[in-house]
mmCIF file of C-alpha atoms in Angstrom:
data_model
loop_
_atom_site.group_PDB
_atom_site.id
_atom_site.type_symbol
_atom_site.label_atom_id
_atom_site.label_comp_id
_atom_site.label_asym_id
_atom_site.label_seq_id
_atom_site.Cartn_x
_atom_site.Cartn_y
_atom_site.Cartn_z
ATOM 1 C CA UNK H 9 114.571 -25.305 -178.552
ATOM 2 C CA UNK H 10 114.309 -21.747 -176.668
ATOM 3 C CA UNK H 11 112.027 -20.818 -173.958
ATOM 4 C CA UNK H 12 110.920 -17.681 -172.275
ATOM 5 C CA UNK H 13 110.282 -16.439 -168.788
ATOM 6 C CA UNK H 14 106.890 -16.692 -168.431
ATOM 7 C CA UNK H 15 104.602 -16.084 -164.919
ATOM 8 C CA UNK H 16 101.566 -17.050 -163.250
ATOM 9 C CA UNK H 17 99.656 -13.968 -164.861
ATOM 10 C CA UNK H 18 101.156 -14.580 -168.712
ATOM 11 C CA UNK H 19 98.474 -15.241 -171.310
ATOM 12 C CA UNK H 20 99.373 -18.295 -172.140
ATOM 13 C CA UNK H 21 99.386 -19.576 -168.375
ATOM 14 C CA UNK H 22 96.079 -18.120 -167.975
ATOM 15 C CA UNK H 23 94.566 -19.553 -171.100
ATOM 16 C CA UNK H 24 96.721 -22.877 -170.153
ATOM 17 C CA UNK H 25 94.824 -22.884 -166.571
ATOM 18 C CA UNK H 26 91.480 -22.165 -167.733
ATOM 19 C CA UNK H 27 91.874 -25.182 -170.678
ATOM 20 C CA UNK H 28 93.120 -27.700 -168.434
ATOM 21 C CA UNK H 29 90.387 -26.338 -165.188
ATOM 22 C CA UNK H 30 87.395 -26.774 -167.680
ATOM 23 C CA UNK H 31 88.996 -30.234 -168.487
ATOM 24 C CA UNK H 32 89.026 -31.181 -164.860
ATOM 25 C CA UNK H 33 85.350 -29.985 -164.269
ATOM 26 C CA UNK H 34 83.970 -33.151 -166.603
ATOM 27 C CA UNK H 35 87.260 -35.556 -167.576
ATOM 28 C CA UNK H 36 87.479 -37.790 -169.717
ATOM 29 C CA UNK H 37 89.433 -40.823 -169.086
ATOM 30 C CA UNK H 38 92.347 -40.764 -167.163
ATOM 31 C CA UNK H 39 94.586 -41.738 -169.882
ATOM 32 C CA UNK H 40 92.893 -38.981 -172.343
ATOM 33 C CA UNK H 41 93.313 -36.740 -169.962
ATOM 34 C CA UNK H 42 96.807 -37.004 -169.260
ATOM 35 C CA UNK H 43 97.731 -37.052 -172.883
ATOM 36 C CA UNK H 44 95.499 -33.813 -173.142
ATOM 37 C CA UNK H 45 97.180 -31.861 -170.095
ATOM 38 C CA UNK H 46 100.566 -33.319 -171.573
ATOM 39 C CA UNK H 47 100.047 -31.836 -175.321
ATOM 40 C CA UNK H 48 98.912 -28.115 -174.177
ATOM 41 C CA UNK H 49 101.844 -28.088 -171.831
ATOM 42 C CA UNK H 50 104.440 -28.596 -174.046
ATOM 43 C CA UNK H 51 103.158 -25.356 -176.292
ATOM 44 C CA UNK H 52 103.708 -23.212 -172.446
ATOM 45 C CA UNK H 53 106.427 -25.028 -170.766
ATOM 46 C CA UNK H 54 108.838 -26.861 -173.152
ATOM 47 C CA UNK H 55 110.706 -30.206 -172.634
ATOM 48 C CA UNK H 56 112.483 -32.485 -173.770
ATOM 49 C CA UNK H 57 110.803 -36.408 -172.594
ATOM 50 C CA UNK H 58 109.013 -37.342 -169.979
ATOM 51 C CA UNK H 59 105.559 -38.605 -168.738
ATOM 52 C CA UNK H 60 102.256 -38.311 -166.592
ATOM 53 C CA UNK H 61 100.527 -41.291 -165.181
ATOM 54 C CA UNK H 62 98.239 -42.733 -162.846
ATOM 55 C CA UNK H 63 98.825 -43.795 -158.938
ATOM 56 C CA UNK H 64 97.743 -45.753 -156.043
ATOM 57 C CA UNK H 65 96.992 -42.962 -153.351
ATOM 58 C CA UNK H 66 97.977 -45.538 -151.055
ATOM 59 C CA UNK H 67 101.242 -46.608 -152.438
ATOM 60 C CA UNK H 68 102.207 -44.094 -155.123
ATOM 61 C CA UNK H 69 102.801 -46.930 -157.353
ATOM 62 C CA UNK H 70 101.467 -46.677 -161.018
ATOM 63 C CA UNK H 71 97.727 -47.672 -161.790
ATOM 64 C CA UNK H 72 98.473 -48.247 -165.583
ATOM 65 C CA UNK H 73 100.933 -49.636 -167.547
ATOM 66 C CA UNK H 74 103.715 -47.069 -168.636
ATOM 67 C CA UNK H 75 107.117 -47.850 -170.270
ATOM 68 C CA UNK H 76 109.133 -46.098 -167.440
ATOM 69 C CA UNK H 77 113.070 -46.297 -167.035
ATOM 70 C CA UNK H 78 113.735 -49.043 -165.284
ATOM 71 C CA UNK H 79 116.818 -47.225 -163.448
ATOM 72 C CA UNK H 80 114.406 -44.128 -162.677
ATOM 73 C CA UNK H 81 112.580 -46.750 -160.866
ATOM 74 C CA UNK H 82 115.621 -47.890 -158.409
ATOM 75 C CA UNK H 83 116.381 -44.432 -158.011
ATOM 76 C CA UNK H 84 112.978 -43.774 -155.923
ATOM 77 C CA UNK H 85 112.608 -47.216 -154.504
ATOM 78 C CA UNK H 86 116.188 -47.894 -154.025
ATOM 79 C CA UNK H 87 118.623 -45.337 -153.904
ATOM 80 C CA UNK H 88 118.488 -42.927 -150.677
ATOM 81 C CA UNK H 89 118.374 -40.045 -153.284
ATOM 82 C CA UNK H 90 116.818 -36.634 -153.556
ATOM 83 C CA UNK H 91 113.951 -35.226 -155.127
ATOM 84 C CA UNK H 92 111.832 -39.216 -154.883
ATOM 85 C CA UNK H 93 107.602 -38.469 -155.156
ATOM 86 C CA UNK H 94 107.727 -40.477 -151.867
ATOM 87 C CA UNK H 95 109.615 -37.493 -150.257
ATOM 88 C CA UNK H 96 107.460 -34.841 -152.322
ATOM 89 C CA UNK H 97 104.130 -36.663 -150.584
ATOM 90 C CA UNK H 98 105.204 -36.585 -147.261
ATOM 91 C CA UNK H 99 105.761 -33.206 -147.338
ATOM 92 C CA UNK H 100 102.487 -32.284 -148.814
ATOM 93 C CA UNK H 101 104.062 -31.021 -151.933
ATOM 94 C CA UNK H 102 103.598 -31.095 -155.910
ATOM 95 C CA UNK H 103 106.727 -30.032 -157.867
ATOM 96 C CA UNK H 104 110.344 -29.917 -157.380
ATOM 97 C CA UNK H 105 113.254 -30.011 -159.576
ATOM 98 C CA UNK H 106 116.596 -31.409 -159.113
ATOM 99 C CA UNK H 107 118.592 -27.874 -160.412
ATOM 100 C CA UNK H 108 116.085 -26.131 -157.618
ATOM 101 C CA UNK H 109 116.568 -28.573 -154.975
ATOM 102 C CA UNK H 110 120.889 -28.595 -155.167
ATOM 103 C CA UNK H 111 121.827 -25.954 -156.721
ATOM 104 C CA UNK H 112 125.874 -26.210 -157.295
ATOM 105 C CA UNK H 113 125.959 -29.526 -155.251
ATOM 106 C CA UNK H 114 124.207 -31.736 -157.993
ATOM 107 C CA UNK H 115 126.669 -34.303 -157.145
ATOM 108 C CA UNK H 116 125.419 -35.299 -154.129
ATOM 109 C CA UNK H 117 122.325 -36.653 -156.005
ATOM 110 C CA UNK H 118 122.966 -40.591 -157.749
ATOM 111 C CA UNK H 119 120.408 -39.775 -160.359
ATOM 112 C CA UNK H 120 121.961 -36.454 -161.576
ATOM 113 C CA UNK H 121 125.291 -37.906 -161.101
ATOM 114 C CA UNK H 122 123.627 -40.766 -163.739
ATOM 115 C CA UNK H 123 121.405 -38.666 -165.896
ATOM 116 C CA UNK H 124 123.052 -35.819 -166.234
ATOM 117 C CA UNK H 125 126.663 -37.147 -166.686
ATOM 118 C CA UNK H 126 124.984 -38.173 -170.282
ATOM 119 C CA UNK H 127 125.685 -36.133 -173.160
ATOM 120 C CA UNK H 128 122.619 -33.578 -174.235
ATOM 121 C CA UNK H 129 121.352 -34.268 -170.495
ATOM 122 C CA UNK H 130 119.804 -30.789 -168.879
ATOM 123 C CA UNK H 131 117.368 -30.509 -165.783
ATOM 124 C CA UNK H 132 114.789 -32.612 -164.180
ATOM 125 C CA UNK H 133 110.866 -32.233 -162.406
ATOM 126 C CA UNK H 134 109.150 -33.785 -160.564
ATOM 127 C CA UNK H 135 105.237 -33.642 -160.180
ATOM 128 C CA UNK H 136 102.411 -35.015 -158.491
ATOM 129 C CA UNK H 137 98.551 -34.477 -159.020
ATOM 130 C CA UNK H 138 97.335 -33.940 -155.998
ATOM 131 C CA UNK H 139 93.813 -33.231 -154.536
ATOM 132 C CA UNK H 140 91.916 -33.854 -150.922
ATOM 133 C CA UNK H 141 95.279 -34.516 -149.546
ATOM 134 C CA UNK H 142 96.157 -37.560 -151.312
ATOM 135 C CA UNK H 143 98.080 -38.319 -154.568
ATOM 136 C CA UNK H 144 96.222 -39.248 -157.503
ATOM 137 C CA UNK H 145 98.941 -39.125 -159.986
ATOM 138 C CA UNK H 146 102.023 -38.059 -161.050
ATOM 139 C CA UNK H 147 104.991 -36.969 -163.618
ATOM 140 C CA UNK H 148 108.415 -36.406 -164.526
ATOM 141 C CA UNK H 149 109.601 -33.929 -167.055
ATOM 142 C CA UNK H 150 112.997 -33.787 -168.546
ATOM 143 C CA UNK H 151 115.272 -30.943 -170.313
ATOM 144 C CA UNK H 152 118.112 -31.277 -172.834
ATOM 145 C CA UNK H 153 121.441 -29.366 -172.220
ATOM 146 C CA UNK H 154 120.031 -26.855 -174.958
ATOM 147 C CA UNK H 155 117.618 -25.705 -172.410
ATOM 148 C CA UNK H 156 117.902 -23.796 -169.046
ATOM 149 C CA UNK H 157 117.071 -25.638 -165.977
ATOM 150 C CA UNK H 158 113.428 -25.339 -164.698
ATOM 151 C CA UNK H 159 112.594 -21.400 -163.040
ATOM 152 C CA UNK H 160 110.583 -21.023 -160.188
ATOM 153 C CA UNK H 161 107.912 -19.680 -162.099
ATOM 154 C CA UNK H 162 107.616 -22.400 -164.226
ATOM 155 C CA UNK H 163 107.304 -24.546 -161.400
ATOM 156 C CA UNK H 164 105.310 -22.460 -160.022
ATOM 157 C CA UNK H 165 102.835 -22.843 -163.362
ATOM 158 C CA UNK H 166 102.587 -26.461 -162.973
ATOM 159 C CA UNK H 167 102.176 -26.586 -159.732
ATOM 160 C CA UNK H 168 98.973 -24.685 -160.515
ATOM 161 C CA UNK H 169 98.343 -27.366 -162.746
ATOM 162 C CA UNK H 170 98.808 -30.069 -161.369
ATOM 163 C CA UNK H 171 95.999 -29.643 -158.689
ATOM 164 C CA UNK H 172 93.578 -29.665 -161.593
ATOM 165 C CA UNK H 173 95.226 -32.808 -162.802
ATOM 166 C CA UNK H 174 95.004 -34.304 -159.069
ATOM 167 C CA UNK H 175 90.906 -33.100 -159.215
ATOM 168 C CA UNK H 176 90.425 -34.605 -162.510
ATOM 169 C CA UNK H 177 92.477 -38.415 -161.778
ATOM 170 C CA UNK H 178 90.359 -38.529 -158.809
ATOM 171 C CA UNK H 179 86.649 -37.561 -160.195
ATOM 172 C CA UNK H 180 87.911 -40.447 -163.387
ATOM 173 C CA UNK H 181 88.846 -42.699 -160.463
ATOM 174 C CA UNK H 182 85.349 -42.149 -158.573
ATOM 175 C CA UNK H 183 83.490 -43.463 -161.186
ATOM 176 C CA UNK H 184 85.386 -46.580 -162.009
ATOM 177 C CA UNK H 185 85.097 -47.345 -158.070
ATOM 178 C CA UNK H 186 81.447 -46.520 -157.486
ATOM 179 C CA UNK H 187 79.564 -48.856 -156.380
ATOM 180 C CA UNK H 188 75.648 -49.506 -157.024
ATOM 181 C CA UNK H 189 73.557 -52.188 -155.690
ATOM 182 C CA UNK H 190 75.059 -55.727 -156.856
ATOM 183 C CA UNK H 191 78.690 -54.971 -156.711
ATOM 184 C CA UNK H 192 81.466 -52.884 -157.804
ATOM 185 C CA UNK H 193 80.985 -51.303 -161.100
ATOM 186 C CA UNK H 194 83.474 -52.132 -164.404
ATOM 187 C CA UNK H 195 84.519 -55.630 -162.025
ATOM 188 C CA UNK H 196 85.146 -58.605 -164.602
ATOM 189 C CA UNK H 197 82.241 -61.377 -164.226
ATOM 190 C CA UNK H 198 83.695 -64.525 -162.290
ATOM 191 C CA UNK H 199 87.077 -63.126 -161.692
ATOM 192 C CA UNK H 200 88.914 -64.335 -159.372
ATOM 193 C CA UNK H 201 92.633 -64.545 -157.634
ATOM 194 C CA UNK H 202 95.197 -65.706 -159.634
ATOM 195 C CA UNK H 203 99.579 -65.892 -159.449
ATOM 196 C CA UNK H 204 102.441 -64.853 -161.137
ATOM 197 C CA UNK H 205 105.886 -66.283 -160.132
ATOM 198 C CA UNK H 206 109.060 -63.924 -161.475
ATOM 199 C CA UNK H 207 112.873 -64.854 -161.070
ATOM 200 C CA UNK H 208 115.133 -62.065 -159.892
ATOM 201 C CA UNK H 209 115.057 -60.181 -163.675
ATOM 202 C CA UNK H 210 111.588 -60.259 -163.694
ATOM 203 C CA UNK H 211 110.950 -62.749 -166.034
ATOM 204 C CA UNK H 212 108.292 -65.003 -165.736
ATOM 205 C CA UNK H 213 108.756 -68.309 -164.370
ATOM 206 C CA UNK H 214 105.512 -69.529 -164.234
ATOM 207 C CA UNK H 215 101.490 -68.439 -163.086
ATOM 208 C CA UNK H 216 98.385 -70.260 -162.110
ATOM 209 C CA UNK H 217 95.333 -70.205 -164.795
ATOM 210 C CA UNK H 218 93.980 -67.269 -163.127
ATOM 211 C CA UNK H 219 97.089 -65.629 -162.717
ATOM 212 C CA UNK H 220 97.528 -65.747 -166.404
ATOM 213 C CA UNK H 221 94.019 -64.329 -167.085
ATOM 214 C CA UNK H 222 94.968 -61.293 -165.284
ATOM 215 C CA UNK H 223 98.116 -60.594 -167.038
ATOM 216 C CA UNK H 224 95.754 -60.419 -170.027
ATOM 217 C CA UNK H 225 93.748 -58.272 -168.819
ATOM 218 C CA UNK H 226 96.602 -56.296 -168.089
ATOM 219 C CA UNK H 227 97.206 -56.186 -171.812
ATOM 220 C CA UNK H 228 100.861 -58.203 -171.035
ATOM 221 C CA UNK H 229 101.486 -61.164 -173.704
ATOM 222 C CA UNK H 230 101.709 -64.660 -171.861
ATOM 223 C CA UNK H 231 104.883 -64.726 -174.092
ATOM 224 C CA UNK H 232 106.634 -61.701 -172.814
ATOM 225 C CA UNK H 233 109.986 -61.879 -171.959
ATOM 226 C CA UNK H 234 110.045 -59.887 -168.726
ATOM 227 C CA UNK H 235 106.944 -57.875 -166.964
ATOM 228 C CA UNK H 236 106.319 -54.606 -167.947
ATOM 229 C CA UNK H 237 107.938 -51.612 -166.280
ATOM 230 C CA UNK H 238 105.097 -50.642 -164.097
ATOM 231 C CA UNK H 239 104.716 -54.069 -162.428
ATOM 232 C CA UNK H 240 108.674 -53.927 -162.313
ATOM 233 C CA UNK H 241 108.134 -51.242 -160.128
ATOM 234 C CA UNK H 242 106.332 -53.133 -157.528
ATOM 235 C CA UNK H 243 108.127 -56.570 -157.750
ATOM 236 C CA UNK H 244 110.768 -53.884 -157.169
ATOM 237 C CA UNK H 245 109.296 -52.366 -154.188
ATOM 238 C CA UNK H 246 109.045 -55.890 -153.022
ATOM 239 C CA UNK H 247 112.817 -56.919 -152.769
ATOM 240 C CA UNK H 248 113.813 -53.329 -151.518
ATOM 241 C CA UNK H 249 110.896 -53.875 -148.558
ATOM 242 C CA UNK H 250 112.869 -57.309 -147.986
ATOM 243 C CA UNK H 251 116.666 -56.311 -147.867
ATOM 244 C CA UNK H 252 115.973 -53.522 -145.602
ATOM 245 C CA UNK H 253 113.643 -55.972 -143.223
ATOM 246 C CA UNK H 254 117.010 -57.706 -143.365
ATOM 247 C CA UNK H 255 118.981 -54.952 -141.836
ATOM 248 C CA UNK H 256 119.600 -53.037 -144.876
ATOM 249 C CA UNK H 257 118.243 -49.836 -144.218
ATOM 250 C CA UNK H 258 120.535 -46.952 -144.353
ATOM 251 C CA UNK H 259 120.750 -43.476 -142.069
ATOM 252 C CA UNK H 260 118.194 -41.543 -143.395
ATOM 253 C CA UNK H 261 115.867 -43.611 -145.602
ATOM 254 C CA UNK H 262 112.555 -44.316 -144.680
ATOM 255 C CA UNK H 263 110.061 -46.572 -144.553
ATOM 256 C CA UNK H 264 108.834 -47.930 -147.560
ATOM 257 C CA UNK H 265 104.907 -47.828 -148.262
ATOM 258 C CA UNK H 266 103.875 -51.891 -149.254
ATOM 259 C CA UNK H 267 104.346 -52.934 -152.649
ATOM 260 C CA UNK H 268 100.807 -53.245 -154.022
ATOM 261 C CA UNK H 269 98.858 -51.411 -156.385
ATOM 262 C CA UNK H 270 95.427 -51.422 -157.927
ATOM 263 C CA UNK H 271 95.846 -51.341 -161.749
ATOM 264 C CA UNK H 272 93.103 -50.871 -164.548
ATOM 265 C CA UNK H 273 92.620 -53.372 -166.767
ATOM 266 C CA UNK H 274 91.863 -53.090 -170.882
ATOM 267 C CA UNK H 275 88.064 -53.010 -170.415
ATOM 268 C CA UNK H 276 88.705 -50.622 -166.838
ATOM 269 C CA UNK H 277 87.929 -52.583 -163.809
ATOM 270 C CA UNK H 278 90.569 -52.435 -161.343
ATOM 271 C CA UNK H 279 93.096 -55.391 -160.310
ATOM 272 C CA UNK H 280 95.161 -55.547 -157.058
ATOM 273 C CA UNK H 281 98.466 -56.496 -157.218
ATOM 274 C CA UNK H 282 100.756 -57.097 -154.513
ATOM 275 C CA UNK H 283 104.009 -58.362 -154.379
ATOM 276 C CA UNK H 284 106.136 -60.731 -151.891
ATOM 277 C CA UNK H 285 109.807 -61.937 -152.228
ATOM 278 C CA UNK H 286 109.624 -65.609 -152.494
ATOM 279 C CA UNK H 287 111.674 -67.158 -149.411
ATOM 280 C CA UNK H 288 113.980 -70.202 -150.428
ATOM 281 C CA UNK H 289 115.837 -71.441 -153.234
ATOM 282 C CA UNK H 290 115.250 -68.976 -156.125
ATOM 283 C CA UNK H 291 117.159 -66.111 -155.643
ATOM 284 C CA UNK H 292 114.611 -62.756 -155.089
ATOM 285 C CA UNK H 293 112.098 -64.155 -156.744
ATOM 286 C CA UNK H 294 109.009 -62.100 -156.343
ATOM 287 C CA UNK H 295 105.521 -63.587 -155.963
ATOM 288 C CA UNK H 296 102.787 -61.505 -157.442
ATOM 289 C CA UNK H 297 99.392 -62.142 -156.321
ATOM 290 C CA UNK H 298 96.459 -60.654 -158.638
ATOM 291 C CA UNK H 299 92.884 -60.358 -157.807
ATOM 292 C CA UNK H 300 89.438 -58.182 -158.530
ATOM 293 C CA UNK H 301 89.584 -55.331 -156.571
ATOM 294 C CA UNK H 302 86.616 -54.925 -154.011
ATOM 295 C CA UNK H 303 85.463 -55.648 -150.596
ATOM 296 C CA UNK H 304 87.956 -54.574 -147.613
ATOM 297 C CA UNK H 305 91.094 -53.687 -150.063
ATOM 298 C CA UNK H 306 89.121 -50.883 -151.271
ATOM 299 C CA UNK H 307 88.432 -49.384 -148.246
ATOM 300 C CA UNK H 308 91.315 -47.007 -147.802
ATOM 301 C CA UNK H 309 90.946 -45.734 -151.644
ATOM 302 C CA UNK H 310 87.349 -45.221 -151.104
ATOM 303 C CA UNK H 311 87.180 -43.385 -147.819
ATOM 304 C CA UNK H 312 90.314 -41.018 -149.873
ATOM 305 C CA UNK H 313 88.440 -40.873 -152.935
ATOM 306 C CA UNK H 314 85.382 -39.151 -150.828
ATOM 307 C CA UNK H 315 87.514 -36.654 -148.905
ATOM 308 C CA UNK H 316 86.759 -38.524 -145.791
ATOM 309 C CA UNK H 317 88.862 -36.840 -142.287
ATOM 310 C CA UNK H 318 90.460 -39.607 -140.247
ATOM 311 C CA UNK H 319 87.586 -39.169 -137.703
ATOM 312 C CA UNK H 320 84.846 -39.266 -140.304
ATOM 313 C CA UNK H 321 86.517 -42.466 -141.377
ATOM 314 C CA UNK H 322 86.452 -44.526 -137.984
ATOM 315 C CA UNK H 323 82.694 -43.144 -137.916
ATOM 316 C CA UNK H 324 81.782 -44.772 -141.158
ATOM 317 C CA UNK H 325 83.410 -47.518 -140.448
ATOM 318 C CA UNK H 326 81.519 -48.081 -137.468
ATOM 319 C CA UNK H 327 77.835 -46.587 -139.140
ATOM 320 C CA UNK H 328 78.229 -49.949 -142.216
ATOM 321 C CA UNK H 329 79.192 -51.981 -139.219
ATOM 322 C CA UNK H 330 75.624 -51.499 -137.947
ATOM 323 C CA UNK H 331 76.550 -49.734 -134.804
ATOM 324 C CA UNK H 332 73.627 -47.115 -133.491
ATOM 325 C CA UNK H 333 74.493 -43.624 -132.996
ATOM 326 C CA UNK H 334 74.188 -43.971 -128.976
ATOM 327 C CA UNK H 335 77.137 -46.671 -129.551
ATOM 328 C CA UNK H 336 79.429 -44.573 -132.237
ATOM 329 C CA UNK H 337 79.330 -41.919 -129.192
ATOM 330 C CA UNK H 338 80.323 -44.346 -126.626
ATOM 331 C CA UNK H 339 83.104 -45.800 -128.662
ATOM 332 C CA UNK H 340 84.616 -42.354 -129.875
ATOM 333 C CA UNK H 341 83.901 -40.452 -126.805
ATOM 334 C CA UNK H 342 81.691 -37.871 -128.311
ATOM 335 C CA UNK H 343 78.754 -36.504 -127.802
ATOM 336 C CA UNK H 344 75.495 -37.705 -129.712
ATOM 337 C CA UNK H 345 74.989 -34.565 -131.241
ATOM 338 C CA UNK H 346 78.297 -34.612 -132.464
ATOM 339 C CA UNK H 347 78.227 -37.621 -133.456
ATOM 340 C CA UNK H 348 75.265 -36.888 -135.615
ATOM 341 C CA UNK H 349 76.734 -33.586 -137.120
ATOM 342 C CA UNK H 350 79.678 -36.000 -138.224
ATOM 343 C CA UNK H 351 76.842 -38.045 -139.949
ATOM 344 C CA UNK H 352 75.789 -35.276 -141.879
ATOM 345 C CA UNK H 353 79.141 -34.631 -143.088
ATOM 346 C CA UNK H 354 79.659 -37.968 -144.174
ATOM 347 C CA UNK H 355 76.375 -38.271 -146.086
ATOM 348 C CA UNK H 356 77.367 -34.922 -147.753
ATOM 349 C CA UNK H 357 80.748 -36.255 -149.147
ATOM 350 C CA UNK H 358 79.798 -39.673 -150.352
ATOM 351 C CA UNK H 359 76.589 -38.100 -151.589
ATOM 352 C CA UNK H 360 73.578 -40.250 -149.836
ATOM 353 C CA UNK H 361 71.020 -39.581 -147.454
ATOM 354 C CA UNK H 362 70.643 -43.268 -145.583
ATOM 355 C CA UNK H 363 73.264 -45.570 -144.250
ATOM 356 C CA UNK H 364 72.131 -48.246 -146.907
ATOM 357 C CA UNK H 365 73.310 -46.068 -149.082
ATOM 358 C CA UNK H 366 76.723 -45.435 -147.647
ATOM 359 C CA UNK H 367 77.082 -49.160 -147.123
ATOM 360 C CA UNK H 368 76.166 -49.625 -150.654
ATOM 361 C CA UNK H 369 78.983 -47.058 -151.985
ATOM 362 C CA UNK H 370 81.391 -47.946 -149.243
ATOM 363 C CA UNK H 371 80.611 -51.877 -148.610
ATOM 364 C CA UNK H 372 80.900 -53.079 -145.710
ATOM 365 C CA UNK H 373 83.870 -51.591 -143.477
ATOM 366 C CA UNK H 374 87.519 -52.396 -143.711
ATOM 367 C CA UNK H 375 87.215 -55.664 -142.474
ATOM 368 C CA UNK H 376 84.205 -57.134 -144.752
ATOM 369 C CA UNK H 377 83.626 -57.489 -148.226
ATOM 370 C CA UNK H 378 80.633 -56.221 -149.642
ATOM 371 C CA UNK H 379 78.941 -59.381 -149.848
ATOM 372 C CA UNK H 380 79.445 -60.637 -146.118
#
């Protein structure tokens, strides 16, 4: 396979831009997107494997179910490595490569010295869709050893990209999450919390009738050998958060964000999961609690999905608690006016005009469900 230098102002970047920025303006599914932004890609940028998918703003853990590597996975959780989407988020940023990052010192990196000690192995990216200053999704790209590593203006090209991606993952998301009068929309009738127990290989040992219902919904078999890569990824994130709460962490790594994710379902209504490493005679196995996603777990993805600042958060927070405006100003040490300009701004981004109206899109605060 060759490839070309190409830049920013090349007519197939431009016409690449355009496709994928009219995409983002009215998406389609998440998934259909994805595929979509995947398939033009390839005819600008080429490579060899790789995949885009969904994530938890919160966590950066998939959203969907995606047959991922399972030692790519203990590479970012695990291994204090290089070039990890964790690292790329807290620095705000959307692409990097592993030939860009260590150039000539590739060794020091565990998953080059892995990947690319294979034969036919080339460079690696790393991407995330990014928009309102969270992360809505995310990718990794490979190359053969019959192509050159990733340029800067590639990178540069997808970086481009990728902020349309973020735009359109979070507008798909919106929707799923909105709320209207009764409840959350696309949430399954009468579902409730169920289990899943795993040993240490992530097979499943056992779940609770509920807990078995979700997995369903999930689209994962009751007869499956071992859970599928994405909720790998989390018990995963699990037994890494407990051997370095046991004194395992190393110079240099840090903290890891909680292993929990909200996943869509078959028929789209979203699921948390959340992992814990099960304490006692079963070695590392992980406990995986399932259940609908609404009330105060939704919180944090719905005050990022509207672009809220960390003020106007603690001030809508306060507004569904049923706190007056003379209070709010009190409490935050503001004036009223301000107060009230901060009001406006809120109404603006979760677009209402009455604080029924934000407490029906937002429920009821962080600390009460919607039906409290």
């Amino acid at each position: 396979m060759n490839t070309s230098s190409i830049t920013l102002h090349d007519h197939r970047v431009v016409a690449l831009r355009e496709t994928v920025a009219d995409l983002a303006a009215r998406p389609p599914a998440a998934r259909e997107f994805l595929d979509e932004v995947e398939h033009r890609l390839r005819r600008v940028i080429p490579f060899d494997g790789g995949d885009w998918w969904t994530s938890d703003p919160e966590t950066l853990l998939p959203m969907e179910l995606r047959p991922f590597e399972y030692p790519a996975l203990q590479y970012e959780v695990a291994a204090n490595d290089v070039n990890r989407l964790d690292d790329l988020d807290r620095q705000s940023r959307t692409v990097s490569t592993l030939g860009l990052t260590m150039p000539g010192e590739r060794a020091r990196s565990a998953r080059f010295d892995d990947h690319y000690r294979l034969p036919g192995a080339g460079d690696q990216m790393r991407v995330l869709a990014r928009n309102g200053g969270w992360t809505w999704g995310a990718a990794c790209l490979y190359r053969g050893a019959d192509l050159p590593d990733f340029t800067r203006d590639e990178v540069a090209v997808i970086s481009a990209v990728s902020r349309d991606v973020g735009l359109a993952l979070r507008t798909d998301l919106l929707r799923t999450v909105r709320r209207d009068g009764t409840g959350w929309t696309h949430q399954a009738p009468g579902a409730h919390a169920g289990t899943v127990v795993v040993d240490r290989d992530d097979r499943v040992l056992g779940y609770t009738p509920e807990g078995g219902r979700w997995l369903e919904r999930l689209g994962v078999a009751l007869s499956t050998d071992r859970l599928p890569a994405s909720l790998r990824w989390i018990t995963l994130q699990a037994r890494t958060h407990e051997r370095l709460s046991d004194g395992g962490m190393g110079i240099g790594m840090r903290p890891l964000r909680q292993a929990s994710s909200r996943l869509r379902t078959t028929t789209g209504e979203l699921v948390t999961v959340r992992a814990d490493v099960l304490r006692g005679a079963v070695d590392q196995a992980v406990v995986l609690a399932l259940e609908p996603a609404s009330g105060p777990t939704m919180w944090p993805l719905l005050v990022a999905l509207h672009g809220l600042t960390r003020r106007e958060t603690e001030l809508a927070a306060l507004l569904v608690a049923g706190r007056s405006i003379k209070d709010i100003a009190t409490d935050l040490h503001l004036s009223v006016h301000t107060v009230r300009d901060h009001v406006k701004a809120v109404y603006t981004k979760v677009g209402i005009s009455s604080r029924p109206e934000l407490t029906a899109q937002l429920g009821r605060g962080p600390g009460v469900g919607p039906g409290a």
